[in-house]
Coordinates of C-alpha atoms and ligand atoms in Angstrom, one line a residue:
X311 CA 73.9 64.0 102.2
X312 CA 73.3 61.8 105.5
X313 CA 76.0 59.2 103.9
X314 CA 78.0 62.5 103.6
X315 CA 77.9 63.6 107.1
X316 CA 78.5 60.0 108.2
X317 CA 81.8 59.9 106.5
X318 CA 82.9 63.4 108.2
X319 CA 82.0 62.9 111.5
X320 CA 82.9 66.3 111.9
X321 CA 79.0 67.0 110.8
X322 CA 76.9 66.0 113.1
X323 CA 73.4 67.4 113.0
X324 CA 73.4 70.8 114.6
X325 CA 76.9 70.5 115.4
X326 CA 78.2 73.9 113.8
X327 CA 81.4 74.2 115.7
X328 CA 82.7 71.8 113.2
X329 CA 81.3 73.4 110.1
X330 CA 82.8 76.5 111.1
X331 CA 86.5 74.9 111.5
X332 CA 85.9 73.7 108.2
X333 CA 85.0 76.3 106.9
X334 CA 88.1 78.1 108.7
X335 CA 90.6 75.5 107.4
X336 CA 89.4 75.9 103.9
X337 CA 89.8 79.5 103.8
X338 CA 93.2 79.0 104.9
X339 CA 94.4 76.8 102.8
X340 CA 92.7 79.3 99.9
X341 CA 94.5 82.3 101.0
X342 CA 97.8 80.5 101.5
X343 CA 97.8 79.0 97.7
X344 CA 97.4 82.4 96.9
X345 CA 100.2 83.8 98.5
X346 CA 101.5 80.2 97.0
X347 CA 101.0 81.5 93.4
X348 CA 101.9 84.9 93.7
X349 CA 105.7 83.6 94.2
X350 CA 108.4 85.1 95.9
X351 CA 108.8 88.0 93.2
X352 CA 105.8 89.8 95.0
X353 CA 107.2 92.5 97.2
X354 CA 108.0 91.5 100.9
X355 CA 106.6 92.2 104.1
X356 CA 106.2 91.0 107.7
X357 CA 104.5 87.5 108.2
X358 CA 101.1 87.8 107.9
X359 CA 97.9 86.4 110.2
X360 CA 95.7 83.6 108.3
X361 CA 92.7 85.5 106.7
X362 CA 93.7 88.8 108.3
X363 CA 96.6 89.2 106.9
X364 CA 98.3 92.4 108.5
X365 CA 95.2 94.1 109.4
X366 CA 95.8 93.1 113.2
X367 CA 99.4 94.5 113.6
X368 CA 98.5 98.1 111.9
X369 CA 97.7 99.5 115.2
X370 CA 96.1 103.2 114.7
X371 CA 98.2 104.7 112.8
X372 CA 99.4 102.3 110.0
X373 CA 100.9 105.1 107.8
X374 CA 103.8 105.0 111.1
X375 CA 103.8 100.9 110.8
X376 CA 104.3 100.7 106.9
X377 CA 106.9 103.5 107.1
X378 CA 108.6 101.1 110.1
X379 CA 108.5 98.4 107.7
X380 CA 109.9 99.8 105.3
X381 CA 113.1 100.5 106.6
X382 CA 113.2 96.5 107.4
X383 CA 111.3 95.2 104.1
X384 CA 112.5 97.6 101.9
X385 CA 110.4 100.7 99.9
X386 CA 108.3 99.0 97.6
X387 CA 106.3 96.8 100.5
X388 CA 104.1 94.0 99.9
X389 CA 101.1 93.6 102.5
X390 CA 97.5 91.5 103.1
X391 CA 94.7 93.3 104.4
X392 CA 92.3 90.8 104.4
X393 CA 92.2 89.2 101.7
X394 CA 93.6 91.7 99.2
X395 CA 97.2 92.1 98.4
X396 CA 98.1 95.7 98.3
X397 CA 101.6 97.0 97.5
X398 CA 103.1 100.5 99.6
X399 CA 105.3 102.3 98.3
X400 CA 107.3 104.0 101.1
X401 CA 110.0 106.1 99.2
X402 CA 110.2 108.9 96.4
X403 CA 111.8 106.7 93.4
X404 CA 109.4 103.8 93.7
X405 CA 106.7 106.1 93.8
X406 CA 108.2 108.0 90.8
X407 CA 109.1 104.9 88.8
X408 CA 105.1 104.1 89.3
X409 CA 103.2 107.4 89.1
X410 CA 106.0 108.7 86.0
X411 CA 108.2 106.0 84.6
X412 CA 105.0 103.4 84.4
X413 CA 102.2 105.6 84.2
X414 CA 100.2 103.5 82.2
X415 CA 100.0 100.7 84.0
X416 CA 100.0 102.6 87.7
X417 CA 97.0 105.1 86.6
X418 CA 94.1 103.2 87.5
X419 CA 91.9 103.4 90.8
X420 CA 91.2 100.1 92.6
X421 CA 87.4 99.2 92.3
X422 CA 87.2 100.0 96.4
X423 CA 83.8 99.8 98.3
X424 CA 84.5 103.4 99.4
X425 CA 85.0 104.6 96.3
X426 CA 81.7 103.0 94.9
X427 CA 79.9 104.9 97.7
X428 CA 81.7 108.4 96.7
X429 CA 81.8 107.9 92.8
X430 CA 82.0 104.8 90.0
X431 CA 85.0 103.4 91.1
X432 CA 87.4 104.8 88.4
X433 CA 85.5 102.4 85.6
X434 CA 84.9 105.4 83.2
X435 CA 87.4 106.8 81.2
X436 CA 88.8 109.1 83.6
X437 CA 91.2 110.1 81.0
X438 CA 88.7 112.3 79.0
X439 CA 87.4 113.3 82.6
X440 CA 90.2 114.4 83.4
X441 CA 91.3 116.2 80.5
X442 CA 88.0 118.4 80.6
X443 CA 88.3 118.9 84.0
X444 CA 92.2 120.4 84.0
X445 CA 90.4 122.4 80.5
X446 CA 87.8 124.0 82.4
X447 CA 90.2 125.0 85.5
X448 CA 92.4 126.3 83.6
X449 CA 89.5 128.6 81.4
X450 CA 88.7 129.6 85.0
X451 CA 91.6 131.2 85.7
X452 CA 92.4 128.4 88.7
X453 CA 95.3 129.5 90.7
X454 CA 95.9 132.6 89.0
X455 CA 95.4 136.1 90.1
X456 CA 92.1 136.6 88.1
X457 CA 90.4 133.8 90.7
X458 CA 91.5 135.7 94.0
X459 CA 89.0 138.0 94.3
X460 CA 86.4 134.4 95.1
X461 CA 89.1 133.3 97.7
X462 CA 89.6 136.8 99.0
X463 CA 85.7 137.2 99.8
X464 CA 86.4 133.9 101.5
X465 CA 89.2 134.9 103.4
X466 CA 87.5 137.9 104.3
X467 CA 84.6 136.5 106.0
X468 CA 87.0 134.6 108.4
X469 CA 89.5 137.2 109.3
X470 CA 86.1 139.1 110.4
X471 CA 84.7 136.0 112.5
X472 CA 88.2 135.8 114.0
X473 CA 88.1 139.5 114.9
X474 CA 84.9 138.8 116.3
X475 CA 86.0 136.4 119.0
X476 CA 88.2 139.8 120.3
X477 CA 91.2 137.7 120.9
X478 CA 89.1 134.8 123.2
X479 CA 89.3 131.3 122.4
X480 CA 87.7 129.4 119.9
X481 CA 87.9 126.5 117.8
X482 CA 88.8 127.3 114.2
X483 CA 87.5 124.1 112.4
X484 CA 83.9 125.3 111.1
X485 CA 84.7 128.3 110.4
X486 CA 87.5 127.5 108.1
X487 CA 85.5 124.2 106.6
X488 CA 82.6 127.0 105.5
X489 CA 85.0 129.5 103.9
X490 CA 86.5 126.6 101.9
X491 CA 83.5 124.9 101.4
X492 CA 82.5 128.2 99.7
X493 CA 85.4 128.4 97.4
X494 CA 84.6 125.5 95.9
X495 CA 80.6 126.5 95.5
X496 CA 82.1 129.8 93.7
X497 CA 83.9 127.6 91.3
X498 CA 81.6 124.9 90.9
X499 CA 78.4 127.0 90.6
X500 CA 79.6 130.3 90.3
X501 CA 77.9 131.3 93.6
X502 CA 79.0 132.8 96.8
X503 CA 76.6 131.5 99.6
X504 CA 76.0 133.4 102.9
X505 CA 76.8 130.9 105.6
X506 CA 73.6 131.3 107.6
X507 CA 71.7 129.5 104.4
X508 CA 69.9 127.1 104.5
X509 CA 70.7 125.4 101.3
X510 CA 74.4 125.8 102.0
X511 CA 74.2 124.5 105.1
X512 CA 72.2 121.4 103.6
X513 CA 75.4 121.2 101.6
X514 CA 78.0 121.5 104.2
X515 CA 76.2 118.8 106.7
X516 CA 76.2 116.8 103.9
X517 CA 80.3 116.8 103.1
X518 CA 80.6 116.9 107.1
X519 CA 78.6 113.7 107.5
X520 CA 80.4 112.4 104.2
X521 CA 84.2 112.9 105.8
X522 CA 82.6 111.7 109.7
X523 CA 81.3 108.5 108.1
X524 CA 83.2 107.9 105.2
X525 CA 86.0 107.2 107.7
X526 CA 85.1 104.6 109.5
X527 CA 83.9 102.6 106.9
X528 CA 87.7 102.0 105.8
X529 CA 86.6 98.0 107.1
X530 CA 84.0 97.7 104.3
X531 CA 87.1 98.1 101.9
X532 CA 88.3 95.1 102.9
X533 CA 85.6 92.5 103.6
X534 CA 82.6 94.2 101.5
X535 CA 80.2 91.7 102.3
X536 CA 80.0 93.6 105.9
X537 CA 77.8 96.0 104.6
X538 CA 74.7 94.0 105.2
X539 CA 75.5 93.4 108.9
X540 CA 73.6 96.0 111.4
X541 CA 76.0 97.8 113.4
X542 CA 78.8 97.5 111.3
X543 CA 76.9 99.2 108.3
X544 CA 76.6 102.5 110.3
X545 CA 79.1 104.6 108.7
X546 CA 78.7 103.0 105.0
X547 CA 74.3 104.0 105.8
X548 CA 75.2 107.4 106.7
X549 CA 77.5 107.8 104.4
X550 CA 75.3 106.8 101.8
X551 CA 72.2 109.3 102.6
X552 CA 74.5 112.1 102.9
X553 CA 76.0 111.5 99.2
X554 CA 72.2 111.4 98.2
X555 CA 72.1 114.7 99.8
X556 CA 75.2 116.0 98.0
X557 CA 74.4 114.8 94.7
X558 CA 70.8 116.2 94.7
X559 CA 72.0 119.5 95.6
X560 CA 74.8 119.7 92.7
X561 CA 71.8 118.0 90.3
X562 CA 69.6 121.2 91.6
X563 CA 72.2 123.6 90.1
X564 CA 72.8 121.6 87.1
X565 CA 69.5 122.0 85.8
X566 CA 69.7 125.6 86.7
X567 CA 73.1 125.9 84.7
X568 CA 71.1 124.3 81.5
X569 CA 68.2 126.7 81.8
X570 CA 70.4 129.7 81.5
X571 CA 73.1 128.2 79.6
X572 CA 74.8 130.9 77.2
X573 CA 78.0 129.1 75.1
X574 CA 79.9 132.9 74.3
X575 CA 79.3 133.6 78.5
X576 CA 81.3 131.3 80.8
X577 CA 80.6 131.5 84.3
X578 CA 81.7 128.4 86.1
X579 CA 83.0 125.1 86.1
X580 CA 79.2 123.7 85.1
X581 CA 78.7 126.1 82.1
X582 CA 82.8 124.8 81.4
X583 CA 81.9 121.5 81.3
X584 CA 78.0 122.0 79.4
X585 CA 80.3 123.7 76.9
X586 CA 82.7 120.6 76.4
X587 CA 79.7 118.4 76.4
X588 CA 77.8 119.8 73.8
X589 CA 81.1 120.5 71.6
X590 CA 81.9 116.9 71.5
X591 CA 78.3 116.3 70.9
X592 CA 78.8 118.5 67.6
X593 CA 82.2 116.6 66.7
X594 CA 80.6 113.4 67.2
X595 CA 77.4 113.7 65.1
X596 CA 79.4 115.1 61.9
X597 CA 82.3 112.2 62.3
X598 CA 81.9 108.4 61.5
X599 CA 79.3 106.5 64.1
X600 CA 81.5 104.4 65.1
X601 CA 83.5 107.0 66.6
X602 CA 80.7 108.5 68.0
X603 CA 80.9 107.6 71.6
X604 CA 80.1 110.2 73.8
X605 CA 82.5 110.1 76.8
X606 CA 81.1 113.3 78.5
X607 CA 77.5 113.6 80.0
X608 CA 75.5 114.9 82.7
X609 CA 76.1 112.1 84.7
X610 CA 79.9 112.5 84.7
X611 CA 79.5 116.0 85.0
X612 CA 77.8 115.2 88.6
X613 CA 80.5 113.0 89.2
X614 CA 82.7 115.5 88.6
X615 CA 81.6 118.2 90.5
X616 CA 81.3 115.3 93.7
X617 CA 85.3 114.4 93.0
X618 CA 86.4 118.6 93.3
X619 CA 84.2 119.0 96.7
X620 CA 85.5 115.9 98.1
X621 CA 88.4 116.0 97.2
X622 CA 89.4 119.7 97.7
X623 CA 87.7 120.5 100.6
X624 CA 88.2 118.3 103.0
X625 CA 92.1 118.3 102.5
X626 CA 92.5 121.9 102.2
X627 CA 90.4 122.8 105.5
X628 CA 92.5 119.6 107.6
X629 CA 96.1 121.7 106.2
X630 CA 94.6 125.2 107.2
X631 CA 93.8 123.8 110.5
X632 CA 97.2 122.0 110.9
X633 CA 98.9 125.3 109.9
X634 CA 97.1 126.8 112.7
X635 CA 97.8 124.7 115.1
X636 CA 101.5 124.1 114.3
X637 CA 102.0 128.1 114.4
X638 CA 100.1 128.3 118.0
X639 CA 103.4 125.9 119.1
X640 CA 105.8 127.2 117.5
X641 CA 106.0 131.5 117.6
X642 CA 109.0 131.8 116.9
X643 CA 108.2 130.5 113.4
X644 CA 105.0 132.9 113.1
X645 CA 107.3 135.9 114.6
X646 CA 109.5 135.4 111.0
X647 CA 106.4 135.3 109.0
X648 CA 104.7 138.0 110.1
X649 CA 108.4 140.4 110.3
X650 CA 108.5 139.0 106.4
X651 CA 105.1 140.1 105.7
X652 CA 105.1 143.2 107.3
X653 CA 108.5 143.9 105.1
X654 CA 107.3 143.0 102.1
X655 CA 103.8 144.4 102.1
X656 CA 103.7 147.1 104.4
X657 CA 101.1 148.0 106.6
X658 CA 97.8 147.9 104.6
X659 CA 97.9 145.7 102.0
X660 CA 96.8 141.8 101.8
X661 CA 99.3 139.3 99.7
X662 CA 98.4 138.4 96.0
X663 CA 99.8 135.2 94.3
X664 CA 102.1 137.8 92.5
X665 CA 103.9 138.9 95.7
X666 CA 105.5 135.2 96.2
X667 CA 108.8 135.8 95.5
X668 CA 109.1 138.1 97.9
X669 CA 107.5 135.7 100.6
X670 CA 110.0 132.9 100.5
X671 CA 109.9 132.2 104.3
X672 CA 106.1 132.3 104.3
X673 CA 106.2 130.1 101.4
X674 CA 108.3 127.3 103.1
X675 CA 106.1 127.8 105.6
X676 CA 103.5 126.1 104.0
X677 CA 105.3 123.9 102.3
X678 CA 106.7 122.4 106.2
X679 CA 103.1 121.8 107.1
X680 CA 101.9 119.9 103.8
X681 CA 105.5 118.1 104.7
X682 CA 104.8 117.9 108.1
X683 CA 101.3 116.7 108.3
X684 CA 100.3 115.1 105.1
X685 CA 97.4 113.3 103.8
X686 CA 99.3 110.0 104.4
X687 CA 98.1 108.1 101.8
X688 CA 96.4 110.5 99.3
X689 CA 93.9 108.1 96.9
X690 CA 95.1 104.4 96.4
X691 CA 96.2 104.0 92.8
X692 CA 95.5 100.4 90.6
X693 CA 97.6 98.4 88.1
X694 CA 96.0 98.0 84.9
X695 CA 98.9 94.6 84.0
X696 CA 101.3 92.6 85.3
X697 CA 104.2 95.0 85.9
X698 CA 107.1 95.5 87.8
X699 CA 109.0 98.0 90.3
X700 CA 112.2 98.0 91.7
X701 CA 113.0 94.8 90.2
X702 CA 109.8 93.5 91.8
X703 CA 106.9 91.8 90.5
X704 CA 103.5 93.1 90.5
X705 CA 100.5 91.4 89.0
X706 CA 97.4 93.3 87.1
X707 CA 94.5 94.4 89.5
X708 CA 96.8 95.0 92.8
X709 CA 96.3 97.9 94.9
X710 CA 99.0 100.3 95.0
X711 CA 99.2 103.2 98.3
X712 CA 101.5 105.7 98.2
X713 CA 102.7 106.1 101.6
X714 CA 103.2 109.9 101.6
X715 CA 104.3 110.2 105.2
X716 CA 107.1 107.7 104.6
X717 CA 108.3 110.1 101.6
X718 CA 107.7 113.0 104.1
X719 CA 109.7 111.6 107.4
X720 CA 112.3 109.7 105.3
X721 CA 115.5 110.4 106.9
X722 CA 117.9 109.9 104.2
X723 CA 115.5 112.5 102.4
X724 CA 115.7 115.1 105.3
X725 CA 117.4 116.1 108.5
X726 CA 115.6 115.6 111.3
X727 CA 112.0 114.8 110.0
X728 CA 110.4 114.8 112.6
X729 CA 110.7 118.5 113.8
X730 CA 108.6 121.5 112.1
X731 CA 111.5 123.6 110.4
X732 CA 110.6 125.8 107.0
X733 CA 114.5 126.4 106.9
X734 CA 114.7 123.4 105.3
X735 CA 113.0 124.9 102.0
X736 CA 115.8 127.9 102.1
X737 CA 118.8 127.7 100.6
X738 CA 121.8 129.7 102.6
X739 CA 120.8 132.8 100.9
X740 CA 117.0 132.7 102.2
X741 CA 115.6 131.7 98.7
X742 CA 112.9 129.1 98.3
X743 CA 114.4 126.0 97.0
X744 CA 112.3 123.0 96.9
X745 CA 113.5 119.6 96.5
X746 CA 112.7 117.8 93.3
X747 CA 111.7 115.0 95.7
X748 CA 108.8 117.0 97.8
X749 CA 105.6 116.7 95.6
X750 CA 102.8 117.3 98.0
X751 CA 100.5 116.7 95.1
X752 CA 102.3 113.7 94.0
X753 CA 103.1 113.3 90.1
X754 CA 101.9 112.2 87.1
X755 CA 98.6 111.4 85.3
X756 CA 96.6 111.4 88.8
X757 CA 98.4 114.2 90.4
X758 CA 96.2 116.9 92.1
X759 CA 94.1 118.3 89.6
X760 CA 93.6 121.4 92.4
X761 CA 97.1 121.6 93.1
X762 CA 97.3 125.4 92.1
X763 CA 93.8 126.4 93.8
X764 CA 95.0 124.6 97.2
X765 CA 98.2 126.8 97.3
X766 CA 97.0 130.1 96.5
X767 CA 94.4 128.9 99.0
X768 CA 96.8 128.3 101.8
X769 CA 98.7 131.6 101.0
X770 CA 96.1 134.1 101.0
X771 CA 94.4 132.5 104.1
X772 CA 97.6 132.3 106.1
X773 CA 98.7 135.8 105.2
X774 CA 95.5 137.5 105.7
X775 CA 95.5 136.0 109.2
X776 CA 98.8 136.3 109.9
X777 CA 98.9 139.9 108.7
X778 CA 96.0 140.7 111.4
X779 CA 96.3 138.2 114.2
X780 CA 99.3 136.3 116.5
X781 CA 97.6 132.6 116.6
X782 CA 98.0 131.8 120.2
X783 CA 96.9 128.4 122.3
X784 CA 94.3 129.1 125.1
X785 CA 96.1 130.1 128.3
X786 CA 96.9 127.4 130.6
X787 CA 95.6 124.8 127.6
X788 CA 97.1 121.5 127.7
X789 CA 100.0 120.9 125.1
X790 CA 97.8 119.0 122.3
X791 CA 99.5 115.7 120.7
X792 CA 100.6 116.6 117.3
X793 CA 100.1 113.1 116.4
X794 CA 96.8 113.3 114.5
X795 CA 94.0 110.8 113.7
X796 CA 93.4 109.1 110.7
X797 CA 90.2 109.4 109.1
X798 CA 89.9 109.4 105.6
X799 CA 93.1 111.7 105.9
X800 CA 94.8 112.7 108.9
X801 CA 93.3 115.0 111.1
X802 CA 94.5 117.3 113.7
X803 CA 92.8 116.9 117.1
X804 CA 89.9 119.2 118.4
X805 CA 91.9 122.4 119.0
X806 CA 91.1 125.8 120.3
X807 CA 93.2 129.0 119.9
X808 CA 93.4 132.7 119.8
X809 CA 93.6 134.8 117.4
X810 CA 95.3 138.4 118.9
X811 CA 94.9 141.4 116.9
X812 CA 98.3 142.5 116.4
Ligands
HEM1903 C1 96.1 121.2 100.6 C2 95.2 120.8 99.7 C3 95.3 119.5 98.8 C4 96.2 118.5 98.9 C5 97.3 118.2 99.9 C6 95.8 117.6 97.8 C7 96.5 116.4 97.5 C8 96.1 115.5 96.6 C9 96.7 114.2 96.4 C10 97.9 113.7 97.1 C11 96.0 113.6 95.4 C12 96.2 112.1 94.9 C13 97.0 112.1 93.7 C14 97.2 110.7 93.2 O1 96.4 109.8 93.4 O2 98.2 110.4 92.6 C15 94.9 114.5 95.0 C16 94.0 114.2 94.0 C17 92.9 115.0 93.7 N1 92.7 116.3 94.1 FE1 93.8 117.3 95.6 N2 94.8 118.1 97.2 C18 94.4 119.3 97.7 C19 93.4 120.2 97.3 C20 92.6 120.0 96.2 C21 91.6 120.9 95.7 C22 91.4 122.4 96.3 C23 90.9 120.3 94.7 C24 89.8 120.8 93.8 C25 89.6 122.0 93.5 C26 91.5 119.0 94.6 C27 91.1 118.1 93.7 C28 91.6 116.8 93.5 C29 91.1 115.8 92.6 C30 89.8 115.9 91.8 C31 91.9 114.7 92.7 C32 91.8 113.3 92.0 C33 92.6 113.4 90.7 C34 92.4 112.2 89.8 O3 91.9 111.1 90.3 O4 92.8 112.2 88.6 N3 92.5 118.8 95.5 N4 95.0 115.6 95.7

């Protein structure tokens, strides 16, 4: 070792400033015979910083720099954060070619540090998840009329706190978060919570701290090893304890579920997934052994129920609270919507799911905020092989984003993107006519397995509000930025309004 350090002078005894520049240059040189090996087949982008990659030039809303890119790279963009190569695809027909044309390859989900903290990093065989999952939905009437009365109890509850703030300001954001929240507890464990108890609160702190945290740990993603440094560990700590929380609360109910399990009375999504469990237990001990591998268990089951709360609360609440706000700025939209409710249901009655086809302007309604404000880049998807897209190539293993706000604000998609306008999901004749190209829920094998819950969710809140209340900004309130800020999806800012019995 001393003959060593006398050949690199470089090493002198304590002399670290030198280590470190080797250590720099070697890193470079590594990450540049990567890009080396990758060829020029792999999808373009910008020029990258050493080690960095494009991390630095993302700014804070990097959905808006990819989508920039895009335009000068082409769709199907090829980036470095750090050093992992992840590929963005900015328009509708890459994304379709991935998520339809190539859905076996595109399916996966990358093994993510993020996703290890929420669930097992998509290493099971989400397929037989998945199939059980859309099963028991579907037995519970998800989407249909049969499940409104749960949302409707919901929606209730809010439209009363709102009349309690007699027309004052307030900020909507807990409010909404506990009604959905609550949805999901009356699917999940067949129970309605009040909101003053304790153990729902337990459980709503918990999925707070889970989307406060969980977002800024985005960092760990990319260099992992960060997680054992103080300070920047924070988030990924918190984050952590409140997942405990979350999963010792849905473990509480599952062992409640077994106690008073009955397989000819169905209540929930746990006795829905008990039922599949033990079924294929049945299958499995009267086939061959060696087919006898048991893909569902209690463990997925927990997993399960983890994935529908985080996955369809957060993002439901955020596009409640974005419809709000959007409506506050824009009355001449909310004017329509309520003249077309009023018409259509007349003065008493609430709207059903079955009354949609007479709610076509309401309906784009919606449909302009999930446009308008989406969740930018929805859950990043995995390649399973080398593959290609758009004549491009992609190797096995490579993170894959679907940029949805590019697909949202892509101006050979739709006229002026970039201004709130349901008329754009009317045809000249006022009927609702959606593009083949909007997919708010994206497509294929990975697509929104709540897709139909989230929409009846949004109509029956929105009506039931709208129906009662003119959504109005404080008087003399600043004009908000519209702009939002990216957490794990994009959030509106902190916004207060007033709701105005009508
Ligand atoms: C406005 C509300 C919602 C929006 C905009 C939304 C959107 C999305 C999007 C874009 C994805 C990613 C699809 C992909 O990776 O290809 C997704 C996945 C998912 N969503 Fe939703 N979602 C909403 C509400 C819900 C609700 C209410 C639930 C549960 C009841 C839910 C459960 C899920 C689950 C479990 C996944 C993962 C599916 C998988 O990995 O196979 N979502 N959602």
């Amino acid at each position: 070792m001393a003959a060593f350090k006398q050949q690199l002078p470089l090493f002198k005894t304590g002399d670290f400033t030198g280590f470190l520049v080797a250590v720099l240059a070697v890193l470079v040189v590594c990450v540049s015979r990567k890009r080396r090996r990758t060829g020029l087949a792999f999808p373009p982008g910008p020029p990258a910083w050493p080690l960095l990659g494009h991390l630095p030039l993302l700014g804070g809303r990097p959905h808006v720099r990819f989508s920039e890119w895009s335009r000068r790279y082409g769709p199907v963009l090829g980036v470095r954060l750090g050093p992992r190569q992840v590929v963005v695809l900015n328009d509708f027909e890459s994304a379709r070619e991935a998520l339809v044309t190539k859905a076996e390859v595109f399916s996966s989900r990358p093994d993510l540090y993020l996703m290890r903290l929420f669930s097992n990093g998509g290493k099971v065989c989400w397929k037989a998840q998945r199939r059980v999952t859309d099963r028991a939905l579907r037995r519970l009437g998800i989407g249909k009329v049969t499940f409104e009365g749960k949302v409707m109890r919901e929606v209730d509850d809010l439209v009363s706190t709102m009349s309690d703030q007699h027309g004052g300001a307030f900020d909507p954001k807990y409010h909404v978060g506990v009604a959905v929240l609550n949805i999901i507890c009356s699917l999940v464990f067949g129970e309605h919570f009040n909101h003053d108890d304790p153990l729902f609160l337990k459980l709503f702190d918990a999925f707070e701290d889970i989307s406060h945290y969980g977002g800024s740990t985005k960092h760990l993603n990319i260099f992992p090893a960060l997680r054992h440094v103080p300070v920047l560990n924070t988030g990924a700590v918190r984050t952590m304890a409140a997942v405990k929380k979350g999963r010792e609360f849905i473990s509480t109910m599952i062992g409640q579920h077994k106690a008073t399990f009955d397989p000819s009375n169905i209540r929930d999504f746990i006795d829905a997934y008990l039922l599949a469990i033990s079924k294929e237990t049945d299958e499995n001990s009267s086939s061959s052994p060696k087919k006898g591998e048991n893909f569902l268990n209690e463990d997925e089951l927990r997993q399960d129920i983890f994935d529908l709360f985080i996955a369809g609360t957060e993002s439901t609440t955020t596009t409640i609270l974005w419809a709000l706000l959007l409506l506050s700025v824009h009355p001449e939209i909310q004017t329509k919507v309520q003249e077309e409710l009023d018409s259509a249901l007349g003065p008493y009655r609430d709207a059903s799911v079955l009354d949609r086809p007479s709610l076509p302007y309401t309906e784009a309604t919606i449909l302009e905020v999930l446009r308008f404000r989406p969740t930018p880049f929805g859950l990043p998807h995995a390649t399973t092989a080398d593959t290609t897209l758009g004549g491009l190539e992609i190797p096995a293993e490579t993170q894959v984003i679907i940029n949805r706000w590019a697909l949202s604000m892509d101006d050979r998609k739709w006229s002026h993107p970039d201004r709130f306008d349901p008329g754009r999901f009317l045809d000249p004749e006022g009927h609702l006519d959606v593009p083949v190209y909007f997919r708010p829920f994206l497509m294929g094998r990975r697509a929104c397995v709540g897709a139909h819950l989230a929409k009846m969710e949004l109509l029956l809140f929105l009506t039931s509000i709208l129906r009662r209340f003119t959504i109005k900004p404080p008087e003399g309130a600043p004009a908000q930025s519209l702009d939002g800020h990216l957490g794990i999806i994009l959030q509106p800012p902190s916004f207060q309004i007033c709701a105005v019995p009508r």
